[in-house]
PDB file of N, CA and C and ligand atoms in Angstrom:
ATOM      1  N   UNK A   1       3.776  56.359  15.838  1.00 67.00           N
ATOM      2  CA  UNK A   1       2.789  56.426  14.753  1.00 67.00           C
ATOM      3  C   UNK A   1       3.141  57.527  13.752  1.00 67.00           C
ATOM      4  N   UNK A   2       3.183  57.448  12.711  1.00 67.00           N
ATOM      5  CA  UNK A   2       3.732  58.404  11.183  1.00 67.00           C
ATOM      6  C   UNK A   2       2.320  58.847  11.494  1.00 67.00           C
ATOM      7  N   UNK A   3       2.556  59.803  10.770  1.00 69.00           N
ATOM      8  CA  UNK A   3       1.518  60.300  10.454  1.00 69.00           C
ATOM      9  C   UNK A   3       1.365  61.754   9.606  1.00 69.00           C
ATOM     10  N   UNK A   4       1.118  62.291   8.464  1.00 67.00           N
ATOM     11  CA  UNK A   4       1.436  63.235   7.346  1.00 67.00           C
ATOM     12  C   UNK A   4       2.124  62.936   6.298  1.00 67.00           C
ATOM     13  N   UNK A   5       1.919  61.680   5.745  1.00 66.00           N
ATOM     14  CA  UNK A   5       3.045  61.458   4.845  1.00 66.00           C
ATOM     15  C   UNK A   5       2.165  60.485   4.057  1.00 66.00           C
ATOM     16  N   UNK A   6       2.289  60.481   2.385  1.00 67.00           N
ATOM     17  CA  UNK A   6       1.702  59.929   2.022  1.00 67.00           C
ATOM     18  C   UNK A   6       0.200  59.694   2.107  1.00 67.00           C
ATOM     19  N   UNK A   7      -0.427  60.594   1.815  1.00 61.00           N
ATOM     20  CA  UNK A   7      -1.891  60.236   2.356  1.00 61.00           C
ATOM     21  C   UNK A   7      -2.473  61.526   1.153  1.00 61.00           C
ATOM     22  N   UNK A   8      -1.791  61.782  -0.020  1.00 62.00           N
ATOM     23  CA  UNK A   8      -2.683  62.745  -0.643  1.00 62.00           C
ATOM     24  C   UNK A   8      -2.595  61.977  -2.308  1.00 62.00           C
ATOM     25  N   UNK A   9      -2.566  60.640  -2.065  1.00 62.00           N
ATOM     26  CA  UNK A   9      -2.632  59.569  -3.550  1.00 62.00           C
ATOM     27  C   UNK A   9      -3.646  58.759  -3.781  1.00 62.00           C
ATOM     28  N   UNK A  10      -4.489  59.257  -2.378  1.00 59.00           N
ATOM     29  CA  UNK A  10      -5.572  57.876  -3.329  1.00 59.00           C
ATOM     30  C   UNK A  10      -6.739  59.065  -3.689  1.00 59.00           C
ATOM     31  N   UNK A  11      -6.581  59.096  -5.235  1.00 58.00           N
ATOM     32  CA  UNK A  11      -7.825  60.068  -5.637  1.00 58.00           C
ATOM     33  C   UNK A  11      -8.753  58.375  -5.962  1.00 58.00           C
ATOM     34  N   UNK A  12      -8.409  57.177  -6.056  1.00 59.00           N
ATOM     35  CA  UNK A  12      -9.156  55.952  -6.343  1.00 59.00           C
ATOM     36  C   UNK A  12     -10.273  56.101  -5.704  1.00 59.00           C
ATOM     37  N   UNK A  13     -10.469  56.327  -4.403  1.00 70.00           N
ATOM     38  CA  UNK A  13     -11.203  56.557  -3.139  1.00 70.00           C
ATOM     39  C   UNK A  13     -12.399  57.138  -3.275  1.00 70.00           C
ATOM     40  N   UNK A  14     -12.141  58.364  -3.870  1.00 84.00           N
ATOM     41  CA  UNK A  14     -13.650  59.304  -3.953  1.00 84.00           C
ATOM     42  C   UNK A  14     -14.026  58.869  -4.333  1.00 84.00           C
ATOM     43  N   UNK A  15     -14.645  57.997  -4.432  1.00 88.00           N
ATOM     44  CA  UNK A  15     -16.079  57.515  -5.437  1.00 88.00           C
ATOM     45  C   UNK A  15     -16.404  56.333  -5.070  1.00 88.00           C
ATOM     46  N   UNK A  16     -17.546  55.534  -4.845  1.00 91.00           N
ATOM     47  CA  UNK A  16     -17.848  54.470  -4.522  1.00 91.00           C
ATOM     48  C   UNK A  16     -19.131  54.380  -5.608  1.00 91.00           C
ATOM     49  N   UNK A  17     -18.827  52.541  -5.727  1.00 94.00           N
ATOM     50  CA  UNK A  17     -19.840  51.855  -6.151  1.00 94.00           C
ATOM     51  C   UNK A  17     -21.587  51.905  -5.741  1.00 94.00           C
ATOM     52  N   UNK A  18     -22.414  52.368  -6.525  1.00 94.00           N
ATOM     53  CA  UNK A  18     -23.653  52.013  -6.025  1.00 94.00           C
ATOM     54  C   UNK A  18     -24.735  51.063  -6.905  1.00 94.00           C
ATOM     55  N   UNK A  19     -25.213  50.403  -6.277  1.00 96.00           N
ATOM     56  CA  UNK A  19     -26.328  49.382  -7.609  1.00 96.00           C
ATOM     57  C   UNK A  19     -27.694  49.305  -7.232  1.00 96.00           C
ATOM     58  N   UNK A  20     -28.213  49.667  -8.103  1.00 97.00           N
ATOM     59  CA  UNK A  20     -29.407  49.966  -8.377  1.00 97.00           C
ATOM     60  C   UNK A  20     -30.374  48.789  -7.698  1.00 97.00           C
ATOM     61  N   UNK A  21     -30.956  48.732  -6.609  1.00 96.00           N
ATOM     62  CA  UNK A  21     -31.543  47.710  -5.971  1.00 96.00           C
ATOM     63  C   UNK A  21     -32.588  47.060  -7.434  1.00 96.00           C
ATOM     64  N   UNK A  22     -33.408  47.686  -8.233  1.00 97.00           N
ATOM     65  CA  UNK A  22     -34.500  47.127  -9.216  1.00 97.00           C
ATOM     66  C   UNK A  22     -34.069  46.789 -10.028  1.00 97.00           C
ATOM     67  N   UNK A  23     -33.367  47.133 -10.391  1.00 98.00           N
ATOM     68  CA  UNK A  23     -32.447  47.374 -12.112  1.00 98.00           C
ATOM     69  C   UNK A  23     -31.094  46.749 -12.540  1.00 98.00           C
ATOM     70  N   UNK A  24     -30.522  46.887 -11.313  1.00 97.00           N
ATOM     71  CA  UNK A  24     -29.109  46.565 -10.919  1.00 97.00           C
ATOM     72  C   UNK A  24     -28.579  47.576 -11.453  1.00 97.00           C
ATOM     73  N   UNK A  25     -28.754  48.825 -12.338  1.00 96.00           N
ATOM     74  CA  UNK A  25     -27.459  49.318 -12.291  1.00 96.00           C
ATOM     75  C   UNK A  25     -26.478  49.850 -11.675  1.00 96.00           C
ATOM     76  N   UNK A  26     -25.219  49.861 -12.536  1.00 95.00           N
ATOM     77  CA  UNK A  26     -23.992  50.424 -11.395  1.00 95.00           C
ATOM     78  C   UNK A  26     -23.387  51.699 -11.826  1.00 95.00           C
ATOM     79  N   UNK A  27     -23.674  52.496 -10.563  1.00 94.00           N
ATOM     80  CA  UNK A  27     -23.423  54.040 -10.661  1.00 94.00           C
ATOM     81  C   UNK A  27     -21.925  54.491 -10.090  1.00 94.00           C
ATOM     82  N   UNK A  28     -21.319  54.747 -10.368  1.00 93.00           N
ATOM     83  CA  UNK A  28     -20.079  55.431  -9.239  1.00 93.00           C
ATOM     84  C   UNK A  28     -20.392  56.495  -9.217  1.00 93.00           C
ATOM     85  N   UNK A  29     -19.964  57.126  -7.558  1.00 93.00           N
ATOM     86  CA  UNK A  29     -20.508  58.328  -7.313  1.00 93.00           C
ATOM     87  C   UNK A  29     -19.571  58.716  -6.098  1.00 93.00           C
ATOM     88  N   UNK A  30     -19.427  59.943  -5.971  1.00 91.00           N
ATOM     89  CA  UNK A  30     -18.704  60.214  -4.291  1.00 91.00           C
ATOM     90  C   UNK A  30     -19.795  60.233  -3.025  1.00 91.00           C
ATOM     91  N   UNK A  31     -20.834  60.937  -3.512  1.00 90.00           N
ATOM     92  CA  UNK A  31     -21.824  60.626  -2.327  1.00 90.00           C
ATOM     93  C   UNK A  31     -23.392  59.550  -3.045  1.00 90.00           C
ATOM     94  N   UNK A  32     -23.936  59.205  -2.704  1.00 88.00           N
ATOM     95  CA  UNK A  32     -25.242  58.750  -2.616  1.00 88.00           C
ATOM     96  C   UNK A  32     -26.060  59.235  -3.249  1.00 88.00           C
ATOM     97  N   UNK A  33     -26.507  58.652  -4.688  1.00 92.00           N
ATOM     98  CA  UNK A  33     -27.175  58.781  -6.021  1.00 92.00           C
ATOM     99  C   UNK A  33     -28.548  59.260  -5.650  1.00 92.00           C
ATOM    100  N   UNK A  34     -28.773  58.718  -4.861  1.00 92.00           N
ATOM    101  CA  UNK A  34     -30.595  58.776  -4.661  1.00 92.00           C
ATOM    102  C   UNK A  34     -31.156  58.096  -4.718  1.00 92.00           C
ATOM    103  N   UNK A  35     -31.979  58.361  -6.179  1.00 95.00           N
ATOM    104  CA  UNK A  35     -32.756  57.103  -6.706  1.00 95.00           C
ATOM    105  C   UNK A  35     -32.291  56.926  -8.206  1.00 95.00           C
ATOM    106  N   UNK A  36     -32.180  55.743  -8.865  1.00 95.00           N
ATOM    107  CA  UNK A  36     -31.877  55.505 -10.354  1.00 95.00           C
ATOM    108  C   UNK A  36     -32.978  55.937 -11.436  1.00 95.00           C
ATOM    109  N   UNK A  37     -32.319  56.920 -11.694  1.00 91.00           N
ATOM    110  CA  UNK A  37     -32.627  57.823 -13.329  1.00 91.00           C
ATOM    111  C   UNK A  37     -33.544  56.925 -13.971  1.00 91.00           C
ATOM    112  N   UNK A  38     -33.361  56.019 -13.904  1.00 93.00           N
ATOM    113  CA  UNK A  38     -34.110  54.887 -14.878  1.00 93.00           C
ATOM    114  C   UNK A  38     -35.412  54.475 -14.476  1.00 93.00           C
ATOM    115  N   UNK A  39     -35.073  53.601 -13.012  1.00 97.00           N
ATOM    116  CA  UNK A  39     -36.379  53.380 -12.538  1.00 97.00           C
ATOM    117  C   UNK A  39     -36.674  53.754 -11.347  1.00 97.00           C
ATOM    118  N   UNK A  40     -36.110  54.568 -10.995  1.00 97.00           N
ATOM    119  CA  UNK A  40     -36.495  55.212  -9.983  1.00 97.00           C
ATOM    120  C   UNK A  40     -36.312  54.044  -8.837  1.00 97.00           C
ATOM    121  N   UNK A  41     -35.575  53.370  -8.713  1.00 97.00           N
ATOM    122  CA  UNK A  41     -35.123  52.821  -7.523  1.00 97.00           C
ATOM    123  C   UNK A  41     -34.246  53.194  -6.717  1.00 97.00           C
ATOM    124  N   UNK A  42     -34.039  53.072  -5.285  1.00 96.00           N
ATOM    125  CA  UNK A  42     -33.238  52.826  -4.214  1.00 96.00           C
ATOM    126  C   UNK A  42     -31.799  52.162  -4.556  1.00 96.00           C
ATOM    127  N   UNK A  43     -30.610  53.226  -4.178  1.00 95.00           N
ATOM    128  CA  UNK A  43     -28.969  52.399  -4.625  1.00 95.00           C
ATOM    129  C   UNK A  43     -28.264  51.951  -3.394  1.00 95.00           C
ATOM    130  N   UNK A  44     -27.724  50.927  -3.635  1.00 94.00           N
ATOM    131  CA  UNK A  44     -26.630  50.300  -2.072  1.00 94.00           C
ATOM    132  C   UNK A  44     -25.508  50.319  -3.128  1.00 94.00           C
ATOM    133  N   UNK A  45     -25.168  50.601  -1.788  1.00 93.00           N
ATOM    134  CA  UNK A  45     -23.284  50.985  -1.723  1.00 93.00           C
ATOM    135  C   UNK A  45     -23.040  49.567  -1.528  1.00 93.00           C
ATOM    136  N   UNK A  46     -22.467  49.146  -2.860  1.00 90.00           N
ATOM    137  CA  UNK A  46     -21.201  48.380  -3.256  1.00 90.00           C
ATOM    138  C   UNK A  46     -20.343  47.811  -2.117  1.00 90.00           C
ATOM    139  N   UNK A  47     -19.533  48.879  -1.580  1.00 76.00           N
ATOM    140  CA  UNK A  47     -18.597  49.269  -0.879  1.00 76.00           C
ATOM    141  C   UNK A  47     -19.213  48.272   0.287  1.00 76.00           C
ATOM    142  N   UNK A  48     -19.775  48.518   0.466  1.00 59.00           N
ATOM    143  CA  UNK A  48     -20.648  48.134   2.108  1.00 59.00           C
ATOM    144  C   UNK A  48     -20.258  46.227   2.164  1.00 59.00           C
ATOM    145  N   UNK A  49     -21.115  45.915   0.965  1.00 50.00           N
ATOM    146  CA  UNK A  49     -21.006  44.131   1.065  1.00 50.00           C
ATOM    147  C   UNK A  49     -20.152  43.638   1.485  1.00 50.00           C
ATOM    148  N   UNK A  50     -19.274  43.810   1.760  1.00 52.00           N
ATOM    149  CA  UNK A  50     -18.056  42.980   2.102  1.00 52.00           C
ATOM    150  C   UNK A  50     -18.463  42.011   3.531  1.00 52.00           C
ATOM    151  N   UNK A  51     -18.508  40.629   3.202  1.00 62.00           N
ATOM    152  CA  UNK A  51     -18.467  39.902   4.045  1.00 62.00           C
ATOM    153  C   UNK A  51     -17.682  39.017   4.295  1.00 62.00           C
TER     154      UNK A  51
HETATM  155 ZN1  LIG B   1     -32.709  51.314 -11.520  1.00 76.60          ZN
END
């Protein structure tokens, strides 16, 4: 198993998708927005859906 090599390129990473459960909007963020500025709703991670 490698291991130390290559692993300091994905700055892509930090940040994940979040959308605004009421509103839909879409926030990128590294951690967890809260609630949306706007309407004060609840955000899901993007990231997560994958089915
Ligand atoms: Zn909202």
């Amino acid at each position: 198993m490698p291991h130390g090599q290559d692993v300091e390129d994905d700055t892509s990473e930090l940040t994940s998708e979040y959308e605004c459960l009421q509103c839909g909007r879409i926030v990128e963020a590294e951690t967890s927005p809260g609630t949306c500025a706007k309407c004060g709703g609840d955000f899901q991670n993007r990231a997560k859906s994958v089915e």
